[in-house]
Coordinates of C-alpha atoms and ligand atoms in Angstrom, one line a residue:
Chain A
M1 CA 108.3 -8.1 35.7
S2 CA 105.3 -7.1 37.7
F3 CA 102.1 -9.1 37.6
I4 CA 100.2 -6.2 36.0
D5 CA 102.7 -5.9 33.2
A6 CA 102.5 -9.6 32.7
V7 CA 98.7 -9.5 32.4
F8 CA 99.0 -6.9 29.6
Q9 CA 101.6 -8.9 27.9
Y10 CA 100.5 -12.5 28.0
G11 CA 97.3 -13.7 26.5
F12 CA 97.3 -16.9 28.7
L13 CA 97.3 -14.7 31.8
Q14 CA 94.4 -12.6 30.5
K15 CA 92.4 -15.8 29.9
A16 CA 93.3 -17.1 33.3
L17 CA 92.3 -13.8 35.0
L18 CA 88.9 -13.7 33.1
T19 CA 88.2 -17.3 33.8
S20 CA 89.0 -17.2 37.5
T21 CA 87.1 -14.0 38.0
M22 CA 84.0 -15.7 36.5
V23 CA 84.6 -18.7 38.6
G24 CA 84.9 -16.6 41.7
I25 CA 81.5 -14.9 41.0
L26 CA 79.8 -18.2 40.3
C27 CA 81.2 -20.2 43.2
G28 CA 80.3 -17.3 45.5
V29 CA 76.7 -17.1 44.3
I30 CA 75.9 -20.8 44.1
G31 CA 77.7 -21.3 47.4
C32 CA 75.2 -19.0 49.2
F33 CA 72.4 -21.3 48.2
I34 CA 74.4 -24.4 49.0
I35 CA 75.3 -23.3 52.6
L36 CA 71.8 -21.9 53.3
R37 CA 70.2 -25.2 52.3
G38 CA 72.6 -27.1 54.5
M39 CA 74.2 -28.8 51.5
A40 CA 77.9 -28.1 52.0
L41 CA 78.6 -31.8 51.9
M42 CA 76.7 -32.0 48.7
G43 CA 79.0 -29.4 47.1
D44 CA 82.0 -31.6 48.1
A45 CA 80.3 -34.7 46.7
I46 CA 79.3 -33.2 43.3
S47 CA 82.8 -31.8 42.8
H48 CA 84.4 -35.2 43.2
A49 CA 81.7 -36.9 41.3
V50 CA 82.6 -35.1 38.0
L51 CA 85.9 -36.9 37.8
P52 CA 84.7 -40.1 36.0
G53 CA 82.8 -37.8 33.6
V54 CA 86.0 -35.9 32.8
A55 CA 87.8 -39.2 32.2
I56 CA 85.1 -40.5 29.9
S57 CA 85.1 -37.2 27.9
Y58 CA 88.8 -37.5 27.4
A59 CA 88.5 -41.0 26.1
L60 CA 85.7 -40.1 23.7
G61 CA 87.5 -36.9 22.6
I62 CA 84.5 -34.7 23.5
N63 CA 84.6 -31.5 25.6
F64 CA 84.9 -32.5 29.3
F65 CA 82.0 -30.3 30.3
L66 CA 79.5 -32.8 28.8
G67 CA 80.7 -35.9 30.6
A68 CA 81.3 -34.0 33.9
V69 CA 77.8 -32.6 34.1
L70 CA 76.4 -36.0 33.3
T71 CA 78.2 -37.9 36.1
G72 CA 77.6 -35.0 38.5
V73 CA 73.9 -35.0 38.0
L74 CA 73.7 -38.8 38.0
T75 CA 75.5 -38.8 41.4
A76 CA 73.1 -36.2 42.8
I77 CA 70.1 -38.3 41.7
G78 CA 71.8 -41.5 43.1
I79 CA 72.3 -39.8 46.5
G80 CA 68.7 -38.7 46.6
F81 CA 67.4 -42.1 45.6
V82 CA 69.3 -44.0 48.3
S83 CA 68.4 -41.6 51.1
Q84 CA 64.7 -41.4 50.1
N85 CA 64.3 -45.1 49.7
S86 CA 66.0 -46.5 52.7
R87 CA 66.8 -45.5 56.3
I88 CA 70.2 -44.3 55.1
K89 CA 70.5 -40.6 55.9
N90 CA 71.5 -38.0 53.4
D91 CA 75.1 -37.5 54.7
I92 CA 75.8 -41.2 54.7
S93 CA 74.4 -41.6 51.2
I94 CA 76.6 -38.7 50.1
G95 CA 79.7 -40.3 51.6
I96 CA 79.0 -43.6 49.8
M97 CA 78.2 -42.2 46.4
F98 CA 80.8 -39.5 45.9
T99 CA 83.7 -41.7 47.0
A100 CA 82.6 -44.4 44.7
A101 CA 82.4 -41.9 41.8
F102 CA 85.8 -40.4 42.7
A103 CA 87.4 -43.8 42.9
L104 CA 86.0 -44.8 39.6
G105 CA 87.3 -41.6 38.1
I106 CA 90.8 -42.2 39.4
V107 CA 90.9 -45.7 37.9
L108 CA 89.6 -44.4 34.5
I109 CA 92.0 -41.5 34.3
T110 CA 95.0 -43.7 35.3
F111 CA 94.1 -46.1 32.5
M112 CA 93.9 -43.5 29.9
K113 CA 96.2 -40.6 30.6
S114 CA 99.4 -39.7 32.3
S115 CA 99.3 -38.8 35.9
T116 CA 100.2 -35.1 35.2
D117 CA 96.7 -34.6 33.8
L118 CA 95.2 -36.1 36.9
Y119 CA 97.3 -33.7 39.0
H120 CA 96.0 -30.7 37.0
I121 CA 92.4 -31.9 37.3
L122 CA 92.7 -32.4 41.0
F123 CA 94.5 -29.2 41.9
G124 CA 93.8 -26.8 39.0
N125 CA 96.1 -25.3 36.5
V126 CA 94.5 -22.0 35.5
L127 CA 97.5 -20.9 33.5
A128 CA 96.8 -23.6 30.9
V129 CA 93.2 -22.4 30.2
R130 CA 92.4 -22.8 26.5
P131 CA 90.3 -20.2 24.7
S132 CA 87.4 -22.8 24.2
D133 CA 87.5 -23.5 28.0
M134 CA 87.3 -19.8 28.7
W135 CA 84.3 -19.2 26.4
I136 CA 82.5 -22.2 27.9
T137 CA 83.1 -20.8 31.4
L138 CA 81.8 -17.4 30.4
G139 CA 78.8 -19.0 28.8
I140 CA 78.0 -21.1 31.7
G141 CA 78.5 -18.1 34.0
M142 CA 76.0 -16.0 32.0
F143 CA 73.5 -18.8 32.0
I144 CA 73.7 -19.4 35.7
L145 CA 73.6 -15.8 36.7
S146 CA 70.6 -15.0 34.6
T147 CA 68.6 -18.0 35.9
I148 CA 69.4 -17.0 39.4
Y149 CA 68.3 -13.5 38.6
L150 CA 65.1 -14.7 37.1
F151 CA 64.2 -17.3 39.7
Y152 CA 65.5 -15.4 42.7
K153 CA 62.1 -15.2 44.3
E154 CA 61.5 -19.0 44.1
L155 CA 65.1 -19.8 45.2
L156 CA 64.7 -17.5 48.2
I157 CA 61.4 -18.9 49.5
S158 CA 62.2 -22.6 48.8
S159 CA 65.6 -22.2 50.6
F160 CA 64.0 -20.5 53.6
D161 CA 60.7 -22.3 54.1
S162 CA 60.1 -25.5 52.0
T163 CA 56.8 -26.2 53.8
M164 CA 55.3 -22.9 52.7
S165 CA 56.7 -23.3 49.2
A166 CA 55.2 -26.8 48.9
A167 CA 51.9 -25.6 50.3
Y168 CA 51.5 -23.0 47.6
G169 CA 52.6 -25.3 44.9
L170 CA 56.3 -24.7 44.1
P171 CA 57.9 -27.9 42.7
I172 CA 60.5 -28.1 45.5
K173 CA 62.0 -31.4 44.3
W174 CA 62.6 -30.0 40.9
I175 CA 64.1 -26.9 42.3
H176 CA 66.5 -29.1 44.3
Y177 CA 67.6 -31.0 41.2
F178 CA 67.8 -27.9 39.2
L179 CA 70.2 -26.4 41.8
M180 CA 72.2 -29.6 41.7
T181 CA 72.6 -29.2 38.0
L182 CA 73.7 -25.6 38.4
L183 CA 76.1 -26.8 41.1
T184 CA 77.6 -29.4 38.8
M185 CA 78.0 -26.8 36.0
V186 CA 79.8 -24.4 38.4
T187 CA 82.1 -27.2 39.6
V188 CA 83.0 -28.1 36.1
A189 CA 83.6 -24.5 35.2
S190 CA 86.0 -24.3 38.2
L191 CA 88.0 -27.4 37.4
Q192 CA 90.9 -25.7 35.7
T193 CA 91.0 -22.8 38.2
V194 CA 90.9 -24.5 41.5
G195 CA 90.7 -28.2 40.7
I196 CA 88.3 -30.8 41.9
V197 CA 89.7 -31.2 45.4
L198 CA 89.4 -27.5 46.3
V199 CA 86.2 -26.5 44.5
V200 CA 84.3 -27.0 47.7
A201 CA 86.3 -24.4 49.4
M202 CA 85.5 -21.8 46.8
L203 CA 81.8 -22.8 47.1
I204 CA 81.7 -22.5 50.9
T205 CA 84.3 -20.1 52.2
P206 CA 83.3 -16.9 50.3
A207 CA 79.6 -17.6 51.0
A208 CA 80.3 -18.3 54.6
T209 CA 82.3 -15.1 54.9
A210 CA 79.4 -13.1 53.4
Y211 CA 77.0 -14.9 55.8
L212 CA 78.8 -13.4 58.7
L213 CA 78.2 -9.9 57.4
T214 CA 74.6 -9.5 56.5
E215 CA 71.0 -10.4 57.2
R216 CA 69.8 -10.1 53.6
L217 CA 70.1 -12.8 51.0
W218 CA 70.7 -10.4 48.0
I219 CA 73.5 -8.6 49.9
M220 CA 75.0 -12.0 50.8
L221 CA 75.0 -13.0 47.1
Y222 CA 76.9 -9.8 46.1
L223 CA 79.3 -10.1 49.0
A224 CA 80.0 -13.7 48.3
A225 CA 80.6 -13.0 44.6
G226 CA 82.9 -10.1 45.6
F227 CA 84.9 -12.3 48.0
G228 CA 85.1 -15.0 45.3
V229 CA 86.6 -12.5 42.8
I230 CA 89.1 -11.0 45.3
S231 CA 90.3 -14.5 46.2
S232 CA 90.6 -15.6 42.6
V233 CA 92.5 -12.5 41.5
I234 CA 94.9 -12.3 44.4
G235 CA 95.3 -16.1 44.4
L236 CA 96.2 -16.0 40.7
Y237 CA 98.8 -13.3 41.5
F238 CA 100.5 -15.5 44.0
S239 CA 100.2 -18.5 41.8
F240 CA 101.9 -16.7 38.9
T241 CA 104.5 -14.9 40.9
Y242 CA 105.7 -17.9 43.0
N243 CA 104.9 -20.6 40.6
L244 CA 102.4 -22.3 42.9
P245 CA 99.2 -24.3 42.0
S246 CA 96.5 -21.7 41.5
G247 CA 93.8 -23.8 43.4
A248 CA 95.8 -23.7 46.6
T249 CA 96.7 -20.0 46.5
I250 CA 93.1 -19.0 45.7
V251 CA 91.7 -21.1 48.5
L252 CA 94.2 -19.7 51.0
V253 CA 93.3 -16.1 50.1
S254 CA 89.6 -16.9 50.6
T255 CA 90.4 -18.6 54.0
F256 CA 92.3 -15.5 55.0
L257 CA 89.3 -13.3 54.2
F258 CA 87.1 -15.6 56.2
I259 CA 89.4 -15.5 59.3
V260 CA 89.5 -11.7 59.2
T261 CA 85.7 -11.5 58.9
F262 CA 85.3 -14.1 61.6
A263 CA 87.3 -12.0 64.0
F264 CA 86.1 -8.5 63.0
S265 CA 82.6 -8.8 61.6
P266 CA 80.6 -6.0 63.2
K267 CA 77.7 -8.2 64.3
H268 CA 78.8 -11.8 64.3
G269 CA 82.6 -11.3 64.7
L270 CA 84.4 -12.9 67.6
L271 CA 86.1 -9.6 68.7
W272 CA 83.1 -7.3 69.0
R273 CA 81.0 -10.0 70.6
T274 CA 83.5 -10.6 73.4
L275 CA 84.1 -6.9 73.8
K276 CA 80.4 -6.2 74.1
S277 CA 79.7 -8.9 76.6
K278 CA 82.8 -8.0 78.7
R279 CA 81.7 -4.3 78.8
K280 CA 78.2 -5.4 79.8
K281 CA 79.6 -7.5 82.7
K282 CA 81.8 -4.7 83.8
A283 CA 79.0 -2.2 83.8
L284 CA 76.9 -4.6 86.0
V285 CA 79.8 -5.1 88.5
H286 CA 80.4 -1.4 89.1
Chain B
M1 CA 19.2 -25.6 57.5
R2 CA 17.9 -26.5 54.0
G3 CA 19.6 -23.5 52.5
D4 CA 23.0 -24.9 53.5
I5 CA 22.6 -27.8 51.1
F6 CA 22.4 -25.4 48.2
M7 CA 25.2 -23.3 49.3
L8 CA 28.7 -24.1 48.0
S9 CA 30.7 -25.4 50.9
A10 CA 34.2 -24.0 51.4
I11 CA 35.7 -27.3 52.4
T12 CA 34.3 -30.8 51.8
V13 CA 36.0 -33.9 53.0
R14 CA 34.7 -37.4 52.2
N15 CA 36.1 -40.6 53.7
L16 CA 39.5 -39.4 54.4
N17 CA 42.0 -42.0 55.6
V18 CA 45.7 -41.1 56.3
S19 CA 48.4 -43.4 57.7
Y20 CA 52.1 -43.1 58.4
H21 CA 54.0 -46.3 57.4
G22 CA 50.8 -48.4 58.0
N23 CA 49.7 -46.8 61.3
D24 CA 46.4 -45.0 61.0
A25 CA 46.4 -41.3 61.9
I26 CA 43.0 -40.4 60.5
Q27 CA 40.2 -42.9 59.9
N28 CA 37.1 -42.3 57.8
V29 CA 36.7 -38.6 58.4
S30 CA 34.0 -36.8 56.5
F31 CA 32.8 -33.2 57.1
S32 CA 32.1 -30.0 55.3
V33 CA 32.5 -26.4 56.3
S34 CA 30.5 -23.6 54.8
P35 CA 32.3 -20.3 53.8
G36 CA 32.6 -17.5 56.3
K37 CA 33.1 -19.7 59.3
L38 CA 35.7 -19.7 62.0
V39 CA 36.2 -23.4 62.8
G40 CA 38.2 -24.9 65.7
I41 CA 39.8 -28.3 65.3
I42 CA 40.2 -29.9 68.8
G43 CA 41.3 -33.2 70.1
P44 CA 44.0 -34.7 72.3
N45 CA 47.7 -35.0 71.4
G46 CA 48.2 -37.4 68.6
A47 CA 44.6 -37.1 67.5
G48 CA 45.6 -36.3 63.9
K49 CA 44.8 -32.6 63.9
S50 CA 48.0 -31.5 62.3
T51 CA 47.8 -34.5 60.0
L52 CA 44.4 -33.4 58.9
L53 CA 45.6 -30.0 57.8
K54 CA 48.6 -31.5 56.0
A55 CA 46.4 -34.0 54.2
L56 CA 44.0 -31.3 53.2
L57 CA 46.9 -29.4 51.6
E58 CA 48.2 -32.6 50.1
L59 CA 51.5 -32.1 51.8
I60 CA 51.3 -35.7 52.8
P61 CA 49.7 -38.5 50.8
R62 CA 46.3 -39.9 51.7
D63 CA 45.2 -43.5 51.5
T64 CA 41.6 -42.7 50.4
G65 CA 39.3 -39.8 50.3
E66 CA 38.0 -36.8 48.4
I67 CA 38.8 -33.3 49.2
Q68 CA 37.3 -30.2 47.6
M69 CA 37.7 -26.5 48.5
N70 CA 35.4 -24.0 47.0
G71 CA 34.3 -26.7 44.6
K72 CA 37.8 -27.3 43.3
G73 CA 40.7 -29.7 43.9
I74 CA 43.5 -28.5 46.1
S75 CA 45.9 -28.1 43.1
E76 CA 43.7 -25.5 41.6
I77 CA 43.2 -23.5 44.7
R78 CA 46.5 -23.9 46.5
K79 CA 47.5 -20.2 46.1
H80 CA 44.4 -19.1 47.9
V81 CA 45.0 -21.2 51.0
A82 CA 47.3 -19.8 53.7
Y83 CA 48.9 -22.3 56.1
V84 CA 50.8 -21.7 59.3
P85 CA 52.3 -25.0 60.5
Q86 CA 52.6 -26.0 64.2
R87 CA 56.3 -26.0 64.0
S88 CA 58.2 -24.3 61.2
N89 CA 61.2 -26.4 60.3
I90 CA 63.2 -23.4 59.1
D91 CA 66.7 -22.2 59.8
W92 CA 66.4 -19.3 62.2
D93 CA 69.8 -18.0 61.2
F94 CA 68.7 -17.5 57.6
P95 CA 69.7 -14.1 56.3
I96 CA 66.2 -12.7 56.2
T97 CA 64.5 -9.8 58.1
V98 CA 61.1 -9.9 59.7
I99 CA 59.5 -7.6 57.0
D100 CA 61.0 -9.8 54.2
T101 CA 59.6 -12.9 55.9
V102 CA 56.1 -11.3 55.9
L103 CA 56.7 -10.3 52.2
L104 CA 57.0 -13.9 51.3
G105 CA 53.3 -14.2 51.9
T106 CA 52.7 -12.1 48.8
Y107 CA 54.8 -14.5 46.6
P108 CA 52.0 -17.0 45.8
N109 CA 50.0 -14.1 44.1
L110 CA 53.0 -12.9 42.1
G111 CA 53.6 -14.4 38.6
I112 CA 56.9 -16.1 37.8
F113 CA 59.7 -13.5 37.1
Q114 CA 57.5 -10.9 39.0
R115 CA 59.0 -9.1 41.9
P116 CA 57.2 -7.7 45.0
K117 CA 56.7 -4.0 44.4
K118 CA 55.7 -1.0 46.6
K119 CA 52.1 -2.3 46.8
E120 CA 53.2 -5.7 48.2
K121 CA 55.7 -4.1 50.6
A122 CA 53.0 -1.8 52.0
L123 CA 50.7 -4.7 52.4
A124 CA 53.4 -6.7 54.3
Y125 CA 54.0 -3.8 56.6
D126 CA 50.3 -3.4 57.3
C127 CA 50.0 -7.1 58.2
L128 CA 53.0 -6.8 60.5
Q129 CA 51.4 -3.8 62.2
K130 CA 48.2 -5.8 62.7
V131 CA 49.9 -8.5 64.7
G132 CA 51.7 -5.7 66.7
M133 CA 55.2 -6.4 65.4
G134 CA 55.7 -3.3 63.3
D135 CA 58.6 -2.2 65.5
Y136 CA 60.5 -5.3 64.7
A137 CA 60.4 -5.0 60.9
N138 CA 64.1 -4.8 60.4
R139 CA 65.2 -7.5 62.9
Q140 CA 66.7 -10.7 61.7
I141 CA 64.0 -13.4 62.1
G142 CA 66.0 -15.4 64.7
E143 CA 66.3 -12.4 67.0
L144 CA 62.7 -12.7 68.1
S145 CA 61.1 -14.6 71.0
G146 CA 59.1 -17.7 70.1
G147 CA 55.8 -15.9 70.5
Q148 CA 57.0 -13.1 68.3
Q149 CA 58.1 -15.5 65.6
Q150 CA 54.7 -17.1 65.7
R151 CA 53.1 -13.7 65.2
V152 CA 55.3 -12.9 62.3
F153 CA 54.2 -16.1 60.6
M154 CA 50.6 -15.1 61.3
A155 CA 51.3 -11.8 59.6
R156 CA 52.7 -13.7 56.6
A157 CA 49.6 -15.7 56.3
L158 CA 47.5 -12.5 56.3
A159 CA 49.7 -11.0 53.6
Q160 CA 48.8 -13.9 51.4
Q161 CA 45.2 -12.5 51.2
A162 CA 43.9 -16.1 51.0
D163 CA 40.3 -17.3 51.0
I164 CA 41.0 -20.2 53.3
F165 CA 43.3 -20.2 56.3
F166 CA 44.8 -23.2 58.0
L167 CA 46.4 -22.3 61.4
D168 CA 48.0 -25.1 63.4
E169 CA 48.0 -24.0 67.1
P170 CA 48.6 -20.3 66.4
F171 CA 48.3 -19.3 70.0
V172 CA 50.9 -21.6 71.5
G173 CA 53.5 -19.4 73.3
I174 CA 51.6 -16.2 72.7
D175 CA 50.7 -13.8 75.5
V176 CA 47.1 -13.0 76.4
S177 CA 46.9 -9.6 74.7
S178 CA 48.4 -10.7 71.5
E179 CA 46.1 -13.8 71.5
K180 CA 43.1 -11.5 71.8
A181 CA 44.4 -9.3 69.0
I182 CA 44.9 -12.3 66.7
V183 CA 41.5 -13.8 67.6
N184 CA 40.0 -10.4 66.6
I185 CA 41.9 -10.5 63.3
L186 CA 40.5 -14.0 62.7
K187 CA 37.0 -12.8 63.4
E188 CA 37.5 -9.9 61.0
L189 CA 38.6 -12.4 58.3
R190 CA 35.5 -14.5 58.9
D191 CA 33.3 -11.5 58.8
G192 CA 34.9 -10.7 55.4
G193 CA 33.7 -14.1 54.2
K194 CA 37.0 -16.1 54.6
T195 CA 37.0 -19.6 56.0
V196 CA 39.4 -20.1 58.9
L197 CA 40.4 -23.5 60.4
V198 CA 42.3 -23.3 63.6
V199 CA 43.8 -26.2 65.5
H200 CA 43.4 -25.3 69.1
H201 CA 44.4 -26.7 72.5
D202 CA 42.8 -24.6 75.2
L203 CA 39.3 -26.0 75.7
N204 CA 38.4 -23.1 78.0
K205 CA 38.4 -20.6 75.1
A206 CA 37.0 -22.9 72.4
N207 CA 33.4 -21.7 72.8
D208 CA 34.3 -18.0 72.8
Y209 CA 36.5 -18.2 69.8
F210 CA 34.8 -20.5 67.3
D211 CA 31.5 -20.8 65.3
E212 CA 32.0 -24.5 64.7
L213 CA 34.1 -27.2 66.0
I214 CA 35.6 -30.4 64.5
L215 CA 36.3 -32.8 67.4
L216 CA 38.9 -35.4 66.4
N217 CA 40.5 -38.4 67.8
K218 CA 41.7 -40.4 64.8
E219 CA 38.0 -40.7 63.9
L220 CA 35.6 -37.8 63.7
I221 CA 33.9 -37.5 67.1
G222 CA 31.8 -34.5 66.5
V223 CA 31.4 -31.7 64.0
G224 CA 29.0 -28.7 63.8
E225 CA 28.1 -25.6 65.7
V226 CA 29.9 -25.1 69.0
E227 CA 26.8 -25.5 71.2
K228 CA 26.2 -28.9 69.7
V229 CA 29.7 -30.3 69.9
F230 CA 31.0 -28.6 73.0
R231 CA 29.3 -30.9 75.5
S232 CA 30.9 -32.8 78.2
E233 CA 29.6 -36.2 77.1
I234 CA 30.9 -35.7 73.6
L235 CA 34.3 -34.3 74.7
A236 CA 34.7 -37.1 77.1
K237 CA 34.5 -39.5 74.2
A238 CA 37.4 -37.8 72.5
Y239 CA 39.6 -37.2 75.5
N240 CA 38.7 -40.4 77.4
T241 CA 38.3 -38.4 80.6
Q242 CA 35.6 -36.4 82.4
F243 CA 35.2 -32.6 82.1
P244 CA 34.0 -31.3 85.5
F245 CA 34.7 -27.7 84.6
L246 CA 32.4 -28.0 81.6
K247 CA 29.5 -29.2 83.7
E248 CA 29.8 -26.1 85.8
M249 CA 29.9 -23.9 82.7
E250 CA 26.7 -25.5 81.4
V251 CA 25.0 -25.0 84.7
Q252 CA 26.0 -21.3 84.5
M253 CA 24.7 -21.0 81.0
Ligands
ATP1 N1 56.0 -37.9 60.4 C1 55.3 -38.8 61.1 N2 55.7 -40.1 61.0 C2 55.0 -41.1 61.6 N3 54.0 -40.9 62.4 C3 53.5 -39.7 62.6 C4 54.2 -38.5 61.9 N4 53.5 -37.4 62.3 C5 52.5 -37.8 63.1 N5 52.5 -39.1 63.3 C6 51.6 -39.9 64.1 O1 50.3 -39.6 63.6 C7 49.4 -39.3 64.7 C8 48.7 -38.0 64.6 O2 49.7 -37.0 64.7 P1 49.4 -35.4 64.6 O3 50.7 -34.7 64.5 O4 48.4 -35.2 63.5 O5 48.7 -35.2 66.0 P2 48.1 -33.8 66.5 O6 46.6 -34.1 66.8 O7 48.4 -32.7 65.7 O8 48.8 -33.8 68.0 P3 49.3 -32.5 68.8 O9 48.2 -32.0 69.6 O10 50.3 -33.1 69.7 O11 49.9 -31.5 67.9 C9 50.2 -39.5 66.0 O12 49.9 -40.7 66.6 C10 51.6 -39.4 65.5 O13 52.4 -40.3 66.3
MG2 MG1 49.6 -31.0 66.0

């Protein structure tokens, strides 16, 4: 049976497709701000830091979004606190905090649940998305996209020039923590699709691909969302057809898109750059 | 002179002290600037010139001191102060064009949720033309030379249509003709009643460019009209060295 027939036939596949499309859009869009602010490591950190929250939520029998957002944001605050109140630099602080949170998460989950759950949380199992998870993902998605639309101006200027933003009175610290909260929410929404370990790839790779193609932030946002969706849908296809973990296939598709762009991007691609400079050298020699 | 007392001053600073981790950068500085003046801030490297501007904007904390601009605290008047820092710590690979960078200058005057419209875009383009960078509008910001980048930030400050301008070494790396153009823009702003503070390095030009000078070396060495401050014996106090070229100039005058 073809993938398309299967989509029409199986409700679980429709839910998976809808969820992973939304995750692709969200990761692409938030990822743009993450890489432009030089916070790629932070994305990795937050995604790992949600693990203890997920474990605690299981134990308490509440939806895992709640616990995950809580530990994600707490870790972001902890990272900021250590780096601002000591000579420990931000990347070091990130390394300390997120590994600690992740380790704690592994211990908690191992205590409470079987290791198959841990495997799904770490690597994603989009085909097991429950209706409630899908609705939460869509809700989070709508919320995040509309805040980014509304605060686009402030996000642009504070990402580009924090000095000017502070000089005219933007609360740049709050904007930072607000973005960290959005990042945590996106991570949690992506848990089932790509899993904790690979969320960072979905945050960074589509955004980085878009970054190679444009000089305008709003175009970059659309492109990154587009690459995120393409990766999710094609990745889901491979996952379903060959019975592979969806996180891995989705990430590999997005990596493929990146490599193609890296080689062939009109302005920043490796191929055209080399060709142009070679041509120039030849012209000078003759 | 008496009239000045009754005029509202554009900037009043009383007893300003600023330090970095316990090391004094500015000690007991007090001065006031009346509106519609083009003021040069001069002093040797490390004199605290940049620190003074940052402290006025409350970008760094101060130990003591009172600061008022147009009779208000900085938090009330922030949006009407344009600031061009000495070095912008921005990412030059950021996906933004020259014209969009200038357009950022209009953001402080836009409300939350409000987007720049045609009017703002036209203003941004005008400002870019003024600094002679109109042809570069659609370049990515990193594809400019250092001096061109500096001019774009100047244009952005103009687009803010502020009442008070703080420019930290705006002429560094800028060629002679562009420097002249920018000085003329600053003089136009002054003639329009704006207050312009410029940190400046080149002592040779100081008396052509400015109405008043603030001479700084941690402490305030001199403040007031150029003719009063720009004297070799006062400058020598700030720079701890002699100024033979100045003596010649005074003789010529
Ligand atoms: N971020 C900082 N941390 C610690 N000390 C600083 C910092 N910035 C400046 N200083 C110190 O404060 C003093 C004043 O520095 P400032 O940058 O205001 O000098 P400046 O007059 O602008 O010099 P320049 O002409 O080189 O630009 C210097 O002694 C400098 O070493
Ligand atoms: Mg300086």
